[in-house]
Coordinates of C-alpha atoms and ligand atoms in Angstrom, one line a residue:
M1 CA 16.4 -7.2 -57.5
K2 CA 19.8 -7.2 -59.2
Q3 CA 21.6 -10.6 -59.2
P4 CA 24.7 -10.5 -57.0
E5 CA 28.1 -10.7 -58.7
T6 CA 29.8 -13.7 -57.3
R7 CA 33.5 -14.4 -57.6
L8 CA 33.7 -18.0 -56.7
I9 CA 36.5 -18.7 -59.1
H10 CA 39.9 -17.6 -57.6
T11 CA 42.3 -15.5 -59.6
R12 CA 45.5 -17.1 -60.8
K13 CA 47.4 -14.9 -58.3
E14 CA 45.3 -16.2 -55.4
R15 CA 46.0 -19.8 -56.5
L16 CA 49.7 -19.3 -56.7
G17 CA 51.4 -21.1 -53.8
R18 CA 49.4 -24.3 -54.4
V19 CA 49.4 -26.6 -57.4
T20 CA 45.6 -27.4 -57.7
V21 CA 42.8 -25.1 -58.5
N22 CA 40.7 -26.5 -55.7
P23 CA 41.7 -26.6 -52.0
P24 CA 43.0 -29.8 -50.5
V25 CA 40.6 -31.9 -48.4
E26 CA 42.4 -32.2 -45.1
R27 CA 40.8 -35.1 -43.2
A28 CA 42.0 -34.2 -39.7
S29 CA 41.1 -34.0 -36.1
T30 CA 44.7 -33.4 -34.9
V31 CA 46.5 -30.4 -36.3
L32 CA 50.2 -30.3 -35.2
F33 CA 51.6 -27.3 -33.5
S34 CA 55.1 -26.2 -32.5
T35 CA 56.6 -25.9 -29.0
E36 CA 56.3 -22.1 -29.4
E37 CA 52.7 -22.3 -30.4
A38 CA 51.9 -24.7 -27.6
L39 CA 53.6 -22.5 -25.0
Y40 CA 53.1 -18.9 -26.2
G41 CA 50.4 -18.9 -28.9
P42 CA 48.8 -18.1 -31.3
K43 CA 46.2 -20.5 -29.9
P44 CA 46.7 -23.9 -31.6
T45 CA 43.8 -25.0 -33.8
Y46 CA 41.9 -28.3 -34.0
G47 CA 40.1 -30.0 -37.0
R48 CA 36.7 -29.2 -35.5
M49 CA 37.3 -25.5 -36.2
G50 CA 37.8 -26.3 -39.9
L51 CA 40.7 -26.2 -42.2
T52 CA 41.5 -24.8 -45.7
V53 CA 38.4 -26.1 -47.5
H54 CA 36.1 -24.7 -44.7
R55 CA 37.7 -21.2 -44.9
E56 CA 37.2 -21.2 -48.7
L57 CA 33.6 -22.3 -48.4
E58 CA 32.9 -19.6 -45.7
A59 CA 34.5 -16.9 -47.9
A60 CA 32.4 -18.0 -50.9
M61 CA 29.2 -18.0 -48.9
C62 CA 30.0 -14.5 -47.6
E63 CA 30.5 -13.3 -51.2
L64 CA 27.3 -15.0 -52.3
E65 CA 25.1 -13.6 -49.6
G66 CA 26.8 -10.2 -49.2
A67 CA 27.9 -11.1 -45.6
T68 CA 31.0 -10.3 -43.6
Y69 CA 30.9 -13.6 -41.6
A70 CA 29.8 -17.2 -42.3
R71 CA 29.6 -20.1 -39.9
L72 CA 29.3 -23.7 -41.2
A73 CA 27.2 -26.5 -39.7
A74 CA 26.8 -30.2 -40.4
N75 CA 23.4 -29.7 -42.1
G76 CA 20.7 -27.2 -42.8
L77 CA 18.7 -28.0 -39.8
Q78 CA 21.7 -27.5 -37.5
A79 CA 22.4 -24.1 -39.2
C80 CA 18.8 -23.1 -38.5
T81 CA 19.1 -24.1 -34.8
L82 CA 22.5 -22.4 -34.5
A83 CA 21.1 -19.2 -35.9
I84 CA 18.1 -19.3 -33.5
A85 CA 20.2 -20.2 -30.5
S86 CA 22.5 -17.2 -31.3
T87 CA 19.5 -14.8 -30.9
V88 CA 17.5 -16.1 -27.9
R89 CA 18.2 -17.2 -24.4
A90 CA 16.1 -18.4 -21.4
G91 CA 13.3 -16.0 -20.7
D92 CA 13.0 -14.7 -24.3
H93 CA 10.2 -15.2 -26.9
L94 CA 10.7 -16.1 -30.6
L95 CA 8.2 -15.9 -33.5
F96 CA 8.4 -18.4 -36.3
P97 CA 6.2 -18.8 -39.4
D98 CA 3.5 -21.4 -39.7
S99 CA 5.1 -22.5 -42.9
A100 CA 8.6 -23.2 -41.4
Y101 CA 10.4 -26.4 -42.4
G102 CA 8.9 -29.1 -40.2
P103 CA 12.0 -30.0 -38.1
T104 CA 12.7 -26.3 -37.6
A105 CA 9.2 -25.8 -36.3
R106 CA 9.7 -28.9 -34.1
F107 CA 12.9 -27.4 -32.7
C108 CA 11.0 -24.2 -31.9
E109 CA 8.1 -26.1 -30.2
R110 CA 9.9 -28.9 -28.5
R111 CA 13.6 -27.9 -27.8
L112 CA 13.3 -24.2 -27.2
P113 CA 10.7 -24.4 -24.4
A114 CA 12.9 -27.0 -22.7
M115 CA 15.6 -24.3 -22.8
G116 CA 13.3 -21.7 -21.3
V117 CA 12.5 -19.9 -24.6
K118 CA 8.8 -19.3 -25.4
T119 CA 7.7 -19.4 -29.1
S120 CA 4.7 -18.7 -31.1
R121 CA 3.7 -19.3 -34.8
Y122 CA 2.6 -16.5 -37.1
D123 CA 0.8 -16.5 -40.4
P124 CA 3.6 -16.1 -43.1
R125 CA 1.3 -13.6 -44.9
I126 CA 1.0 -11.4 -41.7
G127 CA 3.1 -8.5 -43.0
A128 CA 2.9 -5.4 -40.7
G129 CA 0.5 -7.3 -38.4
I130 CA 3.6 -9.0 -37.0
A131 CA 3.9 -6.1 -34.6
D132 CA 0.7 -7.1 -32.8
L133 CA 2.4 -10.4 -31.8
F134 CA 5.4 -8.8 -30.2
Q135 CA 5.7 -9.4 -26.5
D136 CA 7.9 -7.5 -24.1
N137 CA 10.5 -10.3 -24.3
T138 CA 10.3 -11.0 -28.1
K139 CA 14.0 -11.1 -29.2
A140 CA 13.9 -12.9 -32.6
I141 CA 11.7 -13.5 -35.6
F142 CA 12.5 -16.5 -37.8
L143 CA 11.4 -16.2 -41.5
E144 CA 11.3 -18.8 -44.3
S145 CA 10.4 -17.5 -47.7
P146 CA 8.8 -19.1 -49.6
G147 CA 7.5 -21.4 -46.8
S148 CA 8.0 -25.1 -46.8
L149 CA 5.4 -27.2 -48.6
T150 CA 2.9 -24.3 -49.0
F151 CA 5.2 -21.7 -50.6
E152 CA 3.9 -18.4 -49.1
V153 CA 6.2 -15.5 -49.7
C154 CA 6.8 -13.2 -46.6
D155 CA 6.7 -9.4 -46.9
T156 CA 10.3 -9.4 -45.5
P157 CA 11.1 -5.7 -45.6
T158 CA 7.9 -4.9 -43.7
I159 CA 8.6 -7.6 -41.0
V160 CA 12.2 -6.4 -40.8
E161 CA 11.1 -2.8 -40.3
A162 CA 8.8 -3.7 -37.5
A163 CA 11.5 -5.9 -35.9
K164 CA 14.2 -3.2 -36.1
A165 CA 11.9 -0.7 -34.5
R166 CA 11.8 -2.9 -31.4
G167 CA 15.5 -4.2 -31.5
I168 CA 14.3 -7.7 -32.5
R169 CA 16.7 -9.9 -34.5
T170 CA 15.5 -11.5 -37.8
I171 CA 16.7 -14.8 -39.3
M172 CA 15.8 -16.0 -42.8
D173 CA 15.9 -19.6 -44.0
N174 CA 17.1 -18.7 -47.5
T175 CA 17.5 -22.3 -48.9
W176 CA 14.9 -21.8 -51.7
G177 CA 16.6 -18.6 -52.9
A178 CA 20.0 -20.2 -52.6
G179 CA 21.7 -16.9 -52.2
L180 CA 21.7 -16.2 -55.9
H181 CA 18.0 -15.5 -56.3
H182 CA 17.3 -13.9 -52.9
Q183 CA 19.5 -11.8 -50.7
P184 CA 18.0 -11.4 -47.2
L185 CA 20.9 -9.5 -45.7
A186 CA 20.3 -6.7 -48.4
L187 CA 16.7 -6.6 -47.2
G188 CA 17.9 -5.9 -43.6
V189 CA 17.7 -9.5 -42.2
D190 CA 20.3 -10.1 -39.6
L191 CA 21.1 -13.8 -40.3
S192 CA 20.6 -15.7 -43.5
V193 CA 20.6 -19.5 -43.3
Q194 CA 21.1 -22.1 -46.0
A195 CA 20.8 -25.8 -46.2
L196 CA 23.8 -26.3 -48.5
T197 CA 22.5 -29.9 -48.8
K198 CA 20.0 -28.5 -51.5
Y199 CA 21.0 -26.4 -54.4
V200 CA 24.5 -25.4 -53.3
S201 CA 25.8 -29.0 -53.1
G202 CA 23.3 -29.9 -55.8
H203 CA 23.8 -33.6 -56.3
S204 CA 22.0 -35.3 -53.4
D205 CA 25.2 -36.7 -52.0
A206 CA 26.2 -34.3 -49.2
F207 CA 25.0 -32.4 -46.2
G208 CA 25.9 -28.9 -45.2
G209 CA 24.6 -25.8 -43.5
A210 CA 25.7 -22.2 -43.3
V211 CA 24.7 -19.1 -41.4
M212 CA 25.7 -15.7 -42.9
T213 CA 25.6 -12.3 -41.2
G214 CA 26.7 -8.7 -41.6
T215 CA 25.2 -7.5 -38.3
P216 CA 27.8 -6.3 -35.8
G217 CA 28.0 -8.5 -32.7
M218 CA 26.4 -11.5 -34.4
A219 CA 29.7 -13.2 -35.5
G220 CA 30.8 -13.5 -31.9
R221 CA 27.4 -15.0 -30.8
L222 CA 27.5 -17.6 -33.7
E223 CA 31.0 -18.5 -32.8
A224 CA 30.2 -19.0 -29.1
V225 CA 27.1 -21.2 -29.8
S226 CA 29.1 -23.3 -32.4
E227 CA 31.9 -23.8 -30.0
D228 CA 29.6 -24.7 -27.1
W229 CA 27.6 -27.2 -29.1
G230 CA 30.6 -28.5 -31.1
I231 CA 29.0 -27.6 -34.4
C232 CA 31.2 -28.4 -37.5
L233 CA 31.0 -29.6 -41.1
S234 CA 33.0 -32.6 -42.3
P235 CA 35.8 -31.7 -44.7
D236 CA 34.5 -34.0 -47.4
D237 CA 31.0 -32.4 -47.3
A238 CA 32.6 -29.0 -47.2
F239 CA 34.5 -29.8 -50.4
L240 CA 31.4 -31.1 -52.1
C241 CA 29.5 -27.9 -51.1
L242 CA 32.3 -25.7 -52.5
R243 CA 32.4 -27.8 -55.7
G244 CA 28.6 -27.4 -56.1
L245 CA 28.9 -23.6 -55.7
R246 CA 31.0 -23.4 -58.8
T247 CA 28.0 -24.5 -61.0
L248 CA 25.2 -23.1 -58.8
K249 CA 24.2 -20.3 -61.2
T250 CA 24.1 -22.6 -64.3
R251 CA 22.1 -25.3 -62.6
L252 CA 19.7 -23.0 -60.9
K253 CA 18.9 -21.3 -64.2
A254 CA 18.1 -24.8 -65.7
H255 CA 16.0 -25.8 -62.7
E256 CA 14.1 -22.5 -62.9
A257 CA 13.3 -22.9 -66.7
A258 CA 12.2 -26.5 -66.3
G259 CA 10.3 -25.7 -63.1
L260 CA 8.4 -22.9 -64.8
A261 CA 7.6 -25.1 -67.8
V262 CA 6.3 -28.0 -65.7
S263 CA 4.4 -25.6 -63.4
E264 CA 2.6 -24.0 -66.4
W265 CA 1.8 -27.4 -67.9
L266 CA 0.4 -28.6 -64.5
A267 CA -1.7 -25.4 -64.1
A268 CA -3.6 -26.2 -67.3
R269 CA -4.5 -29.7 -66.2
D270 CA -8.0 -30.7 -65.0
E271 CA -6.6 -32.8 -62.2
V272 CA -4.9 -29.7 -60.7
A273 CA -6.6 -27.1 -58.5
S274 CA -3.6 -24.8 -58.2
V275 CA 0.2 -24.7 -58.5
L276 CA 2.0 -23.1 -55.6
N277 CA 4.9 -21.6 -57.4
P278 CA 5.5 -17.9 -56.6
A279 CA 7.1 -17.3 -60.1
L280 CA 3.6 -17.9 -61.6
P281 CA 1.5 -14.7 -62.0
T282 CA -1.4 -16.6 -60.6
H283 CA 0.4 -17.1 -57.2
P284 CA -1.1 -14.8 -54.5
D285 CA 2.4 -13.6 -53.5
H286 CA 3.7 -13.2 -57.1
A287 CA 4.1 -9.4 -56.6
L288 CA 6.2 -9.8 -53.4
W289 CA 8.3 -12.5 -55.1
Q290 CA 8.9 -10.2 -58.1
R291 CA 9.9 -7.4 -55.8
D292 CA 12.3 -9.3 -53.5
F293 CA 13.6 -12.3 -55.6
S294 CA 15.6 -12.3 -58.9
G295 CA 14.6 -15.8 -59.9
S296 CA 12.9 -19.1 -59.0
N297 CA 14.0 -22.7 -59.1
G298 CA 12.5 -26.2 -59.5
L299 CA 10.7 -26.6 -56.2
F300 CA 7.0 -25.9 -55.9
G301 CA 3.7 -27.4 -54.7
V302 CA 0.6 -28.6 -56.4
I303 CA -2.9 -28.9 -54.9
L304 CA -4.9 -31.5 -56.8
N305 CA -8.6 -31.6 -57.3
P306 CA -10.4 -34.4 -55.4
V307 CA -8.9 -37.7 -56.4
P308 CA -10.9 -40.9 -57.0
A309 CA -10.5 -43.8 -54.5
G310 CA -7.1 -45.4 -55.0
G311 CA -6.0 -42.7 -57.4
M312 CA -3.0 -41.5 -55.5
E313 CA -1.5 -45.1 -55.3
R314 CA -2.1 -45.5 -59.1
F315 CA -0.6 -42.1 -59.8
F316 CA 2.7 -42.7 -57.9
E317 CA 3.0 -46.3 -59.2
A318 CA 2.7 -45.1 -62.8
L319 CA 5.6 -42.6 -62.5
H320 CA 9.0 -43.7 -63.8
L321 CA 11.1 -40.5 -63.9
F322 CA 9.8 -38.9 -60.7
S323 CA 11.1 -40.8 -57.6
M324 CA 9.7 -40.3 -54.1
G325 CA 12.2 -39.2 -51.4
F326 CA 12.9 -36.3 -49.1
S327 CA 15.2 -33.4 -49.9
W328 CA 15.5 -31.4 -53.1
G329 CA 18.0 -29.3 -55.1
G330 CA 19.7 -32.3 -56.7
F331 CA 20.0 -33.2 -60.4
E332 CA 17.0 -35.5 -60.2
S333 CA 13.2 -35.0 -60.2
L334 CA 11.3 -35.9 -57.0
I335 CA 7.7 -35.9 -55.9
I336 CA 6.2 -36.4 -52.5
P337 CA 2.7 -36.3 -51.0
C338 CA 2.7 -33.6 -48.3
D339 CA -0.5 -34.1 -46.3
Q340 CA 1.2 -36.4 -43.8
Q341 CA 3.8 -33.7 -43.0
L342 CA 1.6 -30.6 -42.8
T343 CA 1.3 -29.1 -39.3
R344 CA -0.4 -25.8 -39.6
M345 CA -2.3 -23.5 -37.2
K346 CA -5.9 -24.3 -36.7
G347 CA -8.1 -22.6 -39.4
N348 CA -5.2 -22.0 -41.8
W349 CA -6.0 -22.3 -45.5
T350 CA -4.8 -25.9 -45.6
D351 CA -8.1 -27.0 -44.1
T352 CA -10.1 -25.7 -47.1
R353 CA -8.1 -27.0 -50.0
A354 CA -9.6 -29.0 -52.8
G355 CA -7.6 -32.2 -52.7
P356 CA -4.2 -33.7 -51.8
L357 CA -1.0 -31.5 -51.7
L358 CA 2.1 -32.6 -53.5
R359 CA 5.6 -31.2 -53.6
L360 CA 7.6 -31.5 -56.8
H361 CA 11.3 -30.9 -57.4
I362 CA 12.1 -30.5 -61.1
G363 CA 15.6 -31.8 -61.8
L364 CA 17.8 -31.6 -64.9
E365 CA 16.0 -34.2 -67.1
A366 CA 14.3 -33.2 -70.3
V367 CA 11.0 -31.3 -69.7
D368 CA 9.1 -33.3 -72.4
D369 CA 10.0 -36.5 -70.6
L370 CA 9.0 -35.2 -67.2
V371 CA 5.6 -33.9 -68.5
A372 CA 5.0 -37.3 -70.3
D373 CA 5.7 -39.1 -67.0
L374 CA 3.2 -36.9 -65.1
A375 CA 0.6 -37.3 -67.9
S376 CA 0.9 -41.1 -67.6
G377 CA 0.5 -40.7 -63.8
F378 CA -2.7 -38.7 -64.3
A379 CA -4.0 -41.2 -66.8
A380 CA -3.5 -44.0 -64.3
M381 CA -5.1 -41.9 -61.5
T382 CA -8.3 -41.0 -63.4
G383 CA -8.5 -44.2 -65.6
K384 CA -8.9 -41.9 -68.6
Ligands
LIG401 C1 13.8 -25.1 -46.3 C2 14.7 -26.1 -45.6 N1 15.5 -25.7 -44.6 C3 16.3 -26.5 -44.0 C4 16.3 -27.9 -44.4 C5 17.2 -28.8 -43.6 O1 18.3 -29.2 -44.4 P1 19.1 -30.5 -44.0 O2 18.4 -31.6 -44.6 O3 20.5 -30.3 -44.6 O4 19.2 -30.6 -42.5 C6 15.5 -28.3 -45.4 C7 15.5 -29.8 -45.8 O5 14.7 -30.2 -46.5 C8 14.7 -27.4 -46.0 O6 13.8 -27.8 -47.0

């Protein structure tokens, strides 16, 4: 798929009228209004509705994702829940993938039932079979591609086609594709969601979420849910997300190149059973990824072969460049064991894998140094 042309840098003419190239960060709850505004409108605003930096970030996200409307949220999880709550109400049914980000799955299975919405999981590789899971009251399908921790790629156009035939809304968590490497709205998805916390902000120092749409009627629903739940993004985090967007393309290319190099190195190691990176030709969903994505990044999974007793402790303790911690998309390399976080449908492939599952995020360090770090981890693990 062709990479979108983004115009995140404003023209000189657009900047005229202010003296800085970037928007001001207005830290404000109160926004003053005149007597005329107070008595006769237009409706006075308030800091929770966002100010200059928010409007610029929304405009940039629309351009990035090919949307006509964007709504910001405090973090990626809140953007997911905002998108979902804008498509279902009490009495409805929602489908979400077995590989959804854990807290999104928890929202679907704990919060939505408490709000009168029924949910069920589907196998992310279900494709056209999704239609068999439709119920009379199915109103929305949540997608995440590739899936969290296990990196399955959905056949999005096929799922979208089945959904459209029944008037069902589709939502995609597009954080991995970051808008640059995957454009769900162009594939017919109604709502694209991003955790701006990851590649958009890019430095592990801010939170942010955004929901983008081009579907008529969805902007009003997103606005209403945001207003009712008081959803907003702090001006400082909005500024950091907008700043990150300026270098997204350059950083993502570097993460992609390093991610591929480390993936290929890992795939050739005896300690590794498989590398879960859809950009590798050996990945079962590589063809779907090639069709629907224009690039990859530094986030992927690794299934190890069986590890000797105490081997995982020795492996993690031997690493110096890879730190352990949640999140991804920043400048730094991270590694986490995933078995503790995996919640999957009974009988799913995860029951039959060779050894432990790890998730790696390849940062902007030198590939040779990262590979040497992992090699010393494997040496400590196996005692060789
Ligand atoms: C795929 C995906 N979606 C959403 C989120 C949530 O983002 P945040 O941490 O900003 O709430 C994450 C966080 O790791 C994620 O990996």
